[in-house]
PDB file of C-alpha atoms and ligand atoms in Angstrom:
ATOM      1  CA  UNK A 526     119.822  91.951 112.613  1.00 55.00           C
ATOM      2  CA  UNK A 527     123.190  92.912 110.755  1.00 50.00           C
ATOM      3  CA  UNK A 528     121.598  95.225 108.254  1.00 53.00           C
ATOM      4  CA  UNK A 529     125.138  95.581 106.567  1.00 54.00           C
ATOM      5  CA  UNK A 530     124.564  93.154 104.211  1.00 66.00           C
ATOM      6  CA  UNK A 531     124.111  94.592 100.039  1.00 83.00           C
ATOM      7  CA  UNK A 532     120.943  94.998  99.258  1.00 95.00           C
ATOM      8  CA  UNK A 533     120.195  93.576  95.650  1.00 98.00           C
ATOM      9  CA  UNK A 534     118.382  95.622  93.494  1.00 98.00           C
ATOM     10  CA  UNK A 535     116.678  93.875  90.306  1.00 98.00           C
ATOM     11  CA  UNK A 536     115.896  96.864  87.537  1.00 98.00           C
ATOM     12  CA  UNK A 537     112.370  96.159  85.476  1.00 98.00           C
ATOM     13  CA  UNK A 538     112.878  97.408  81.954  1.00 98.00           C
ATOM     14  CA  UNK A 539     109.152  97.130  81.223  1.00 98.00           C
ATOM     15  CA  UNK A 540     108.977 100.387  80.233  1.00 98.00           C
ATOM     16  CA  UNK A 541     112.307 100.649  77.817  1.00 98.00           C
ATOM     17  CA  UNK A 542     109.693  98.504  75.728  1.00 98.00           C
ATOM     18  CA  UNK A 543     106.852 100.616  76.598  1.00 98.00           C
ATOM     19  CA  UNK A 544     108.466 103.538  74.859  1.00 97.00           C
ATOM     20  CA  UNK A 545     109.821 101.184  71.897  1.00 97.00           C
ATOM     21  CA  UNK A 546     105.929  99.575  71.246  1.00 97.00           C
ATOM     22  CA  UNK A 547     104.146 102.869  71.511  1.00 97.00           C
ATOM     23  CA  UNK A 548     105.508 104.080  67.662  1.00 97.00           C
ATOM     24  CA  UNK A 549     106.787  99.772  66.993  1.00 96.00           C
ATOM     25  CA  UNK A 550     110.588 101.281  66.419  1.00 97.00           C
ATOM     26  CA  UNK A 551     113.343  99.582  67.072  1.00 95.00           C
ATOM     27  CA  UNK A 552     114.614 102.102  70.216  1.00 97.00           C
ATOM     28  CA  UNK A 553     115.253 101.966  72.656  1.00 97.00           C
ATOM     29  CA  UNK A 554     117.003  99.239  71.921  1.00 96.00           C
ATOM     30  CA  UNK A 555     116.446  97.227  74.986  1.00 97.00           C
ATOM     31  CA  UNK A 556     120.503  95.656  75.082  1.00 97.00           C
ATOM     32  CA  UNK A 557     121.688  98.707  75.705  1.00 98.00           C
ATOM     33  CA  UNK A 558     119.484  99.435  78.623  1.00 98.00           C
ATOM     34  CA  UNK A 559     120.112  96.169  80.253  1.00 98.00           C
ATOM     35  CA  UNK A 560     123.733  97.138  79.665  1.00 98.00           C
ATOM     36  CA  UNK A 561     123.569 100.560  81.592  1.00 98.00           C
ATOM     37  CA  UNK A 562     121.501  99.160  83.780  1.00 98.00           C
ATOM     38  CA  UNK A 563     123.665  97.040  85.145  1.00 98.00           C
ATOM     39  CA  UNK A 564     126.570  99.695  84.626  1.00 98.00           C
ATOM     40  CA  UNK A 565     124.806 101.155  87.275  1.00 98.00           C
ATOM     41  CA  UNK A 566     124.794  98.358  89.183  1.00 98.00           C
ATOM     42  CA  UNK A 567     121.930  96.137  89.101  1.00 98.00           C
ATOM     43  CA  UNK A 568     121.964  93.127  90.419  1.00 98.00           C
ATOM     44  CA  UNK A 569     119.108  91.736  88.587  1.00 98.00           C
ATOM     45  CA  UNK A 570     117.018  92.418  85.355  1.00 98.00           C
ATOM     46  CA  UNK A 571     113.614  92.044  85.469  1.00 98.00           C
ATOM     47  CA  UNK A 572     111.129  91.813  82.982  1.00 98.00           C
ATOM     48  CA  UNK A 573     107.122  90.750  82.430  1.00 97.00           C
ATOM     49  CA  UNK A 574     105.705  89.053  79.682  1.00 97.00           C
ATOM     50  CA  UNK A 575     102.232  90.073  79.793  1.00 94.00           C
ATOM     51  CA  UNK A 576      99.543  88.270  78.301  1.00 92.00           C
ATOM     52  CA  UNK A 577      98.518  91.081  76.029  1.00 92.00           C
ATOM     53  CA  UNK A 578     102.498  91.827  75.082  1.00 95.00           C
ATOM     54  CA  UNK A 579     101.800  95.740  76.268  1.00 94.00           C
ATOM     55  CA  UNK A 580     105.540  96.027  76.402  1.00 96.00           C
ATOM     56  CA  UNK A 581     108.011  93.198  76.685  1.00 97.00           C
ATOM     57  CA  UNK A 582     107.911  91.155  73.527  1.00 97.00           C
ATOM     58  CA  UNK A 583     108.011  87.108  72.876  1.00 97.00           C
ATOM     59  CA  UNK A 584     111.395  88.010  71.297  1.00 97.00           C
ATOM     60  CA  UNK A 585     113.074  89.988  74.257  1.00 97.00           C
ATOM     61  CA  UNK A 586     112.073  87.005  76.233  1.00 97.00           C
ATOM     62  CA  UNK A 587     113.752  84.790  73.728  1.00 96.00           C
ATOM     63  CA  UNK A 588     116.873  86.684  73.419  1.00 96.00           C
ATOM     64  CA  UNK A 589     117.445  87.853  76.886  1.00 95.00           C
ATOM     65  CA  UNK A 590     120.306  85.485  78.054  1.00 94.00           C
ATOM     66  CA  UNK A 591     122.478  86.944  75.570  1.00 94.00           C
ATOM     67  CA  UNK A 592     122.119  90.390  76.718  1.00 96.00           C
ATOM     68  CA  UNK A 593     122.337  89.684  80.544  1.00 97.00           C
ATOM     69  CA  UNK A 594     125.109  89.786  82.434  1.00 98.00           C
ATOM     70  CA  UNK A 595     124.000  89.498  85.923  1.00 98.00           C
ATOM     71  CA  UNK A 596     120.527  87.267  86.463  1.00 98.00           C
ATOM     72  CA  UNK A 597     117.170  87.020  85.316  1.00 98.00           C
ATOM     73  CA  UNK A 598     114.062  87.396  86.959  1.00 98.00           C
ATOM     74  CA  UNK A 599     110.967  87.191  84.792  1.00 98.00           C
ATOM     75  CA  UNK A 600     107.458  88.198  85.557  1.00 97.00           C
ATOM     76  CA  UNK A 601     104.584  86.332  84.603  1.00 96.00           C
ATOM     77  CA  UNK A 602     101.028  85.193  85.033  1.00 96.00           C
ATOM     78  CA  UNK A 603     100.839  81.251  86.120  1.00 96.00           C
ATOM     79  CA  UNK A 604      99.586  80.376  82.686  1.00 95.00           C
ATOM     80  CA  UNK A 605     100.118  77.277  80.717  1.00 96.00           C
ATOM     81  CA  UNK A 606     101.944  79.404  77.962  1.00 96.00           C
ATOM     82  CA  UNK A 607     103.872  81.533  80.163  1.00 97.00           C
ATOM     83  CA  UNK A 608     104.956  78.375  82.168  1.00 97.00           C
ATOM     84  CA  UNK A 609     106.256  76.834  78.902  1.00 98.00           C
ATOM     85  CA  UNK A 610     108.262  80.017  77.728  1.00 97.00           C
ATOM     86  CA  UNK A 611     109.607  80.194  81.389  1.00 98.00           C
ATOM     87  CA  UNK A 612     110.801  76.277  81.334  1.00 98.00           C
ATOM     88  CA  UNK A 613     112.156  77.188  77.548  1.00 97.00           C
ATOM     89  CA  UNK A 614     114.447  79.697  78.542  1.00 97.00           C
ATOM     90  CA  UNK A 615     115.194  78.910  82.156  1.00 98.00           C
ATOM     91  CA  UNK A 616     116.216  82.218  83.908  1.00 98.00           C
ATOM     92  CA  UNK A 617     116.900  82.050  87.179  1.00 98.00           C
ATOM     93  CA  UNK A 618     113.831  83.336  89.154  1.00 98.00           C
ATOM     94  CA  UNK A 619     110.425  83.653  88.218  1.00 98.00           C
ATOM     95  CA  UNK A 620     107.882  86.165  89.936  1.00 98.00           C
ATOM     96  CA  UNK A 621     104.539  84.984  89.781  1.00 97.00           C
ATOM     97  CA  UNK A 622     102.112  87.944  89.431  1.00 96.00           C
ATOM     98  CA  UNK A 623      98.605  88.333  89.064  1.00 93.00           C
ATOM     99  CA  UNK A 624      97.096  89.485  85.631  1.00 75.00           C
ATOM    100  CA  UNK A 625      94.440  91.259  84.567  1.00 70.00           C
ATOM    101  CA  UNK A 626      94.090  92.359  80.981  1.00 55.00           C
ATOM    102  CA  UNK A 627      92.560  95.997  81.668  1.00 60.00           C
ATOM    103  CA  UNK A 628      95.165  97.116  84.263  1.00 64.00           C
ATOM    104  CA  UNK A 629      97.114 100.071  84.313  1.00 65.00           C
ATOM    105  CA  UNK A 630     100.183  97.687  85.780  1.00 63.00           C
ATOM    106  CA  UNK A 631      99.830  94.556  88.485  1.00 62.00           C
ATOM    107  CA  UNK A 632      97.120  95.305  91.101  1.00 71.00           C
ATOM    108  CA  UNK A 633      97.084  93.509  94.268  1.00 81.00           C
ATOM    109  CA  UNK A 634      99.001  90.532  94.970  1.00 92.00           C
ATOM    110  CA  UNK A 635      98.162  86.869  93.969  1.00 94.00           C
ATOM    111  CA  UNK A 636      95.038  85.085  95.790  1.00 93.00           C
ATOM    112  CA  UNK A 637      97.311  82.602  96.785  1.00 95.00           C
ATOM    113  CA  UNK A 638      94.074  80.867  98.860  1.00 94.00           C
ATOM    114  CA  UNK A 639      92.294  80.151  95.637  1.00 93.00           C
ATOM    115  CA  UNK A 640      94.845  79.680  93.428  1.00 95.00           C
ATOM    116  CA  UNK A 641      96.764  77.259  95.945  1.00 96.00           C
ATOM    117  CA  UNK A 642      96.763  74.153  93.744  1.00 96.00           C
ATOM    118  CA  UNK A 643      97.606  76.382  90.507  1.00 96.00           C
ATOM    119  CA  UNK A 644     100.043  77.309  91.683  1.00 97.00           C
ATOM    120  CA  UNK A 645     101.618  74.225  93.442  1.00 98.00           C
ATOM    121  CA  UNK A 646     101.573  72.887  89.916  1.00 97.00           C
ATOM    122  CA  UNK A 647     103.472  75.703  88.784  1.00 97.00           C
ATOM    123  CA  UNK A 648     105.759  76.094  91.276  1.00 98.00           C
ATOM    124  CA  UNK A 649     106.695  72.340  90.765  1.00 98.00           C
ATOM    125  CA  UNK A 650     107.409  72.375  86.828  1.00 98.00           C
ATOM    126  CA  UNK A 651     109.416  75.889  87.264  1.00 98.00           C
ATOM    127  CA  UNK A 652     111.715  74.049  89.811  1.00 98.00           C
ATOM    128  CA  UNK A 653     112.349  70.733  87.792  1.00 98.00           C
ATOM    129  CA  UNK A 654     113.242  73.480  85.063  1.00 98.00           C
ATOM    130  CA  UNK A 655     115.563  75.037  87.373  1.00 98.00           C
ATOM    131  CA  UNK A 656     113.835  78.004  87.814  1.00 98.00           C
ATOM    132  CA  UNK A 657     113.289  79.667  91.780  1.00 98.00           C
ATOM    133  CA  UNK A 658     109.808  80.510  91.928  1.00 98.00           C
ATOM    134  CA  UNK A 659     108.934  83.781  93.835  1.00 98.00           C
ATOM    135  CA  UNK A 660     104.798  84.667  94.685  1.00 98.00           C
ATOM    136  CA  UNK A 661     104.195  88.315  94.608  1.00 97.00           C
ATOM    137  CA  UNK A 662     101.452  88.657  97.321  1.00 97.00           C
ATOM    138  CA  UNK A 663     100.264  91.289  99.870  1.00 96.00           C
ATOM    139  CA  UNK A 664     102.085  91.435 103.164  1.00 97.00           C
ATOM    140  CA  UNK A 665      99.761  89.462 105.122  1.00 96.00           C
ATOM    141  CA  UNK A 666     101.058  86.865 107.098  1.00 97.00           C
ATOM    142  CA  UNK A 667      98.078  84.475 107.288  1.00 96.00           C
ATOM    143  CA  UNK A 668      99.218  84.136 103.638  1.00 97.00           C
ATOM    144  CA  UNK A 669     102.237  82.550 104.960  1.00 98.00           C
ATOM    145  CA  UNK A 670     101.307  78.583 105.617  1.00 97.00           C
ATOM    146  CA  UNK A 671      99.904  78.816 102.391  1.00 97.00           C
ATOM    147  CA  UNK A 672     103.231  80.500 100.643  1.00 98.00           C
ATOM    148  CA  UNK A 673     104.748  77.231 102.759  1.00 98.00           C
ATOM    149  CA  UNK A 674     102.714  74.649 101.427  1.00 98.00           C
ATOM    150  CA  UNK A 675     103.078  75.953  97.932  1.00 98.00           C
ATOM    151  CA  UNK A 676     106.812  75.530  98.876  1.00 97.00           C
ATOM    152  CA  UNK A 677     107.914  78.712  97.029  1.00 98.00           C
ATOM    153  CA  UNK A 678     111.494  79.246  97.972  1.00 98.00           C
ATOM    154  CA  UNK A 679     110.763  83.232  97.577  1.00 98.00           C
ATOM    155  CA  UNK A 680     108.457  86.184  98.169  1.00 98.00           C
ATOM    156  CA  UNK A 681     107.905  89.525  96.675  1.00 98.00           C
ATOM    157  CA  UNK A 682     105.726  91.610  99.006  1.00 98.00           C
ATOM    158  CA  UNK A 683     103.397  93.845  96.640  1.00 97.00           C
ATOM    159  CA  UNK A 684     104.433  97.812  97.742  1.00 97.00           C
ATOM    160  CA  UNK A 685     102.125  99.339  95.606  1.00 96.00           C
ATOM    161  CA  UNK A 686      99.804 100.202  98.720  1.00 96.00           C
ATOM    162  CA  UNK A 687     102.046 101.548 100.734  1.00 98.00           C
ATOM    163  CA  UNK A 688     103.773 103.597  97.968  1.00 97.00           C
ATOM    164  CA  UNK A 689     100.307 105.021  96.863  1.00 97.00           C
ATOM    165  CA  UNK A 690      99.223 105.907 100.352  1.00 97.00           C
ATOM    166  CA  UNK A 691      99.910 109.702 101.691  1.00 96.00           C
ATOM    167  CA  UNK A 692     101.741 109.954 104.840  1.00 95.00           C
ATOM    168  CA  UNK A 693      99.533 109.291 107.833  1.00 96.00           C
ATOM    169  CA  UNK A 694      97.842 106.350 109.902  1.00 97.00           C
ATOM    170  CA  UNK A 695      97.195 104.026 107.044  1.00 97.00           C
ATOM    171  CA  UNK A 696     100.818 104.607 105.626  1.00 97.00           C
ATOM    172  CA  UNK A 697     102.289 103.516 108.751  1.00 97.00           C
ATOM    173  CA  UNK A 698      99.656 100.639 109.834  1.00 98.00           C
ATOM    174  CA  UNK A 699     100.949  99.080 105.945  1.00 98.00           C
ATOM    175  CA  UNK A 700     104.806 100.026 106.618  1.00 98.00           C
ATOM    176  CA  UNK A 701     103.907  97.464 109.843  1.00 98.00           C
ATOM    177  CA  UNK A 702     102.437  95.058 107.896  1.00 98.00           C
ATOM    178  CA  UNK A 703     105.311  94.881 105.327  1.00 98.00           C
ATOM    179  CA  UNK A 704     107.928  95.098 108.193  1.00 98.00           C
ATOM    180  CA  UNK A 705     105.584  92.216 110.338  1.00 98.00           C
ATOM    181  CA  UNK A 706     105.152  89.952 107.030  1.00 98.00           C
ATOM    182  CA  UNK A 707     109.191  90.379 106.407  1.00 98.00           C
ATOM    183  CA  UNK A 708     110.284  89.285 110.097  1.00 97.00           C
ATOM    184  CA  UNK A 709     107.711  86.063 109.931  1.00 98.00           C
ATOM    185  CA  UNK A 710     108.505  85.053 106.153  1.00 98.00           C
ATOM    186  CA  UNK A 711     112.802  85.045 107.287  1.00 97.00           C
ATOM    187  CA  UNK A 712     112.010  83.393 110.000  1.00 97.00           C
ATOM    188  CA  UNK A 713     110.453  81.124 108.388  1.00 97.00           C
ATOM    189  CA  UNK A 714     113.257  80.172 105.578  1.00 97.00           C
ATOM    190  CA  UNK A 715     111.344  82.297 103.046  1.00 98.00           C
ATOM    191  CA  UNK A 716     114.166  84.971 100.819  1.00 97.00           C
ATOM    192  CA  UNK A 717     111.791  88.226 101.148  1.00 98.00           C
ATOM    193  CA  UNK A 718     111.748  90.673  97.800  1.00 98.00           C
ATOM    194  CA  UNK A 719     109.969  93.628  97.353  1.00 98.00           C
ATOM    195  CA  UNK A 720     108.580  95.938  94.619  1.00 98.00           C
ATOM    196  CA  UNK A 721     105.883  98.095  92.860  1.00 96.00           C
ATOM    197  CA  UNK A 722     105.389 101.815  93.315  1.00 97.00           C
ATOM    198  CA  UNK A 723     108.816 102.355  94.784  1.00 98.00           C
ATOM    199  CA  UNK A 724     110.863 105.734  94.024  1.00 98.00           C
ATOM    200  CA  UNK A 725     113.461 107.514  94.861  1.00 98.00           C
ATOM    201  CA  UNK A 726     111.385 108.979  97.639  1.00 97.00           C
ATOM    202  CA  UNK A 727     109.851 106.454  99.196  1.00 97.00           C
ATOM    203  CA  UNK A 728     112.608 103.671  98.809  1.00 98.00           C
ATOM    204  CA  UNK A 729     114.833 104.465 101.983  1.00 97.00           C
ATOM    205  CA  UNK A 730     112.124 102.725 104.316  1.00 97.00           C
ATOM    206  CA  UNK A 731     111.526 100.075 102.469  1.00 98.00           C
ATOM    207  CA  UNK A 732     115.245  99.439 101.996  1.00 97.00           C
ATOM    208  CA  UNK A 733     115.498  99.733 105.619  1.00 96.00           C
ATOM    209  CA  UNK A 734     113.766  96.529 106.380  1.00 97.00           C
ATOM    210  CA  UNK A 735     116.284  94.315 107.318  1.00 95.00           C
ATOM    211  CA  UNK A 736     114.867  90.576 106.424  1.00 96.00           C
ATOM    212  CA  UNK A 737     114.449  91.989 102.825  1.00 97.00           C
ATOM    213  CA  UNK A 738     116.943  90.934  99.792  1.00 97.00           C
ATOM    214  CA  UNK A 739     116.028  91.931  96.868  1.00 98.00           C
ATOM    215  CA  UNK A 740     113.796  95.150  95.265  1.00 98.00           C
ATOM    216  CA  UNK A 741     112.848  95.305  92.035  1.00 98.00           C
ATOM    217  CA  UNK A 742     112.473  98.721  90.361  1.00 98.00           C
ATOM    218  CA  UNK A 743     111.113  99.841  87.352  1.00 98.00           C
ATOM    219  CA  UNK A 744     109.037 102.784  86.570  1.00 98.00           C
ATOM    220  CA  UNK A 745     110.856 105.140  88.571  1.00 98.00           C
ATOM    221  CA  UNK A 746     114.342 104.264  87.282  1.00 98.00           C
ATOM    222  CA  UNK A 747     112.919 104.535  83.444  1.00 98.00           C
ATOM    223  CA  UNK A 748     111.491 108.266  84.715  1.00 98.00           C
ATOM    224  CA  UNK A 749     114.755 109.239  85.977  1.00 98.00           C
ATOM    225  CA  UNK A 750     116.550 107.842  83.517  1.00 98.00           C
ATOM    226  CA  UNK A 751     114.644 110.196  80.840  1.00 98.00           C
ATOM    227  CA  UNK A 752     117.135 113.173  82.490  1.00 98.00           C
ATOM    228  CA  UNK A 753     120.279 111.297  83.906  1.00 98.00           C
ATOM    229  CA  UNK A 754     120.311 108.136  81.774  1.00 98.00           C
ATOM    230  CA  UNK A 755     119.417 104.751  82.508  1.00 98.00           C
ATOM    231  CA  UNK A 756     123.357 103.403  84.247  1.00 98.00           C
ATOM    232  CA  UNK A 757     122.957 107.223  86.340  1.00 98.00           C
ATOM    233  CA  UNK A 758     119.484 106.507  86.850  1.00 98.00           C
ATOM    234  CA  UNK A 759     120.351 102.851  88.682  1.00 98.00           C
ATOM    235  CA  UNK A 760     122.963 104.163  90.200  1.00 98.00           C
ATOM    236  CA  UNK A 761     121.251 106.762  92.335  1.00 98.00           C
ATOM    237  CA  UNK A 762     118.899 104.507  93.329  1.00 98.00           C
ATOM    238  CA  UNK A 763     121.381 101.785  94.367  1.00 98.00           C
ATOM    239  CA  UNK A 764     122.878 104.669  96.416  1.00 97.00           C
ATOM    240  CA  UNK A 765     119.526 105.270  98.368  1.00 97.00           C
ATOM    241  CA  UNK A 766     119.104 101.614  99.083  1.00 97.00           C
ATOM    242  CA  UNK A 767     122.885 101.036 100.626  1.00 95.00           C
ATOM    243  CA  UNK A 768     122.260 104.080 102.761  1.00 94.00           C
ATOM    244  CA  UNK A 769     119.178 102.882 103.679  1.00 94.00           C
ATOM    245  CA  UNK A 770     120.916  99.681 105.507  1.00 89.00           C
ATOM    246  CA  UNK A 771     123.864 101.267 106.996  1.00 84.00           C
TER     247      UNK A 771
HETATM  248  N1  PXP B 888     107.503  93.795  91.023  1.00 53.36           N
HETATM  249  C1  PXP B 888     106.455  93.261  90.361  1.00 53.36           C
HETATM  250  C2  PXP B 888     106.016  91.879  90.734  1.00 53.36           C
HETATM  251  C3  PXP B 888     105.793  93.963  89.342  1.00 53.36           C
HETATM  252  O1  PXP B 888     104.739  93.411  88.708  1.00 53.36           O
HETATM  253  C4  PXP B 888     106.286  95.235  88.986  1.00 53.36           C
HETATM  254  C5  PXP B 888     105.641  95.982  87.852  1.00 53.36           C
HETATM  255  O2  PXP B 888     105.858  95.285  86.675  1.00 53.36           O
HETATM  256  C6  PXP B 888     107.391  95.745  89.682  1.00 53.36           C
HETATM  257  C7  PXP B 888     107.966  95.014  90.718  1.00 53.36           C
HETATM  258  C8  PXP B 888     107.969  97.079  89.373  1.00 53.36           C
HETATM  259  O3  PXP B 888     107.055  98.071  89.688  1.00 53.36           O
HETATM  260  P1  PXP B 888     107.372  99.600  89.324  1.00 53.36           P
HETATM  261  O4  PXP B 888     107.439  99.674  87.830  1.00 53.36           O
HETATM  262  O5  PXP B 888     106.219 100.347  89.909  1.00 53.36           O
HETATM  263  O6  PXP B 888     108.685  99.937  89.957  1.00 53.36           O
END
């Protein structure tokens, strides 16, 4: 496969508003790190709308088309209110994540099995809003008929394993398993994302997975960005991506 092809990279600014909500000031002001974000050259921003508003705020969702230059990707539970904001302000993809109120940040992918009809009825009303639906879900491809019969257009294979793991056996049996689930999702007319846990460490083998199009980045980027700045901080990891694929 011609790996030649960009890689996009979508930048999660979660944590701009994580540093804003733990003293309620108005910095960072969350604009202006969209705005170096994309400096930097992201091709996406992403942000998630949690239930219990941890970080991102009703009103950042509300505002966000007129700070965004590229294309937005939001992140949220399949919930009846989050599925009404989503249809209100239509950005072009929607993530559909898993939600638990006590977690650190998203654990595990979505139980797509018992959530199937959920999440058909979601999937429907974000498409007649215009709106591609992507399921964030484990990279195991006997999720995959299920994914199909969902009919999301879009998957973002859940990292956060494989980024936690150390270097060994397991590492590599899940780098497989991501690599395995990639090949059969493409093949099967599925776009392939990826994200959670990734850094400016582990990103180069991800990246290297050809079927994949999109990453989405957040934690990592906001670290670096601490020393470097946020449009530095995207940069260097857009870097590590393209050299990934050539
Ligand atoms: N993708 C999804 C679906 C997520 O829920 C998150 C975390 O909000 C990310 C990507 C980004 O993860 P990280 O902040 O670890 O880069």
């Amino acid at each position: 496969m011609n790996r030649s092809w960009p890689m996009k990279l979508g930048v999660n600014i979660d944590h701009v508003a994580t540093l804003r909500q733990a003293r309620h000031t108005p910095y960072p002001n969350l604009s202006m790190a969209i705005a170096a974000a994309e400096q930097g050259g992201a091709d996406a921003i992403t942000l998630h709308l949690r239930e219990d508003r941890r970080h991102i705020q009703d009103a950042d969702v509300l505002a966000i088309h007129d700070h965004v230059q590229t294309r937005v990707n939001l992140e949220m539970a399949a919930t009846d209110e989050m599925i009404d904001i989503a249809c209100r302000i239509r950005p072009r993809d929607c993530c559909i994540v898993p939600e638990r109120r006590e977690e650190l940040t998203t654990e595990g992918g979505l139980d797509v099995k018992g959530q199937q009809s959920r999440l058909s009825v979601a999937r429907k009303q974000l498409a007649a809003a215009g709106i591609r639906v992507s399921l964030f879900i484990e990279p195991d491809v006997s999720l995959l008929p299920i994914v199909q019969a969902i009919g999301a257009p879009a998957i973002e294979l859940h990292t956060g394993r494989y980024a936690n793991l150390a270097p060994g056996i397991e590492r590599d049996q899940e780098l497989v398993r991501l690599k395995k689930m990639s090949a059969q999702a493409h093949a099967a007319g599925i776009q392939v994302n990826a994200g959670h846990g990734l850094d400016y460490e582990n990103v180069g083998v991800i990246a290297e997975i050809p079927e994949l199009v999109e990453l989405n980045i957040g934690h990592s980027i906001v670290c670096r960005a601490i020393f470097v700045g946020l449009e530095q901080a995207t940069r260097e990891m857009k870097a590590l991506m393209q050299v990934a694929r050539t």
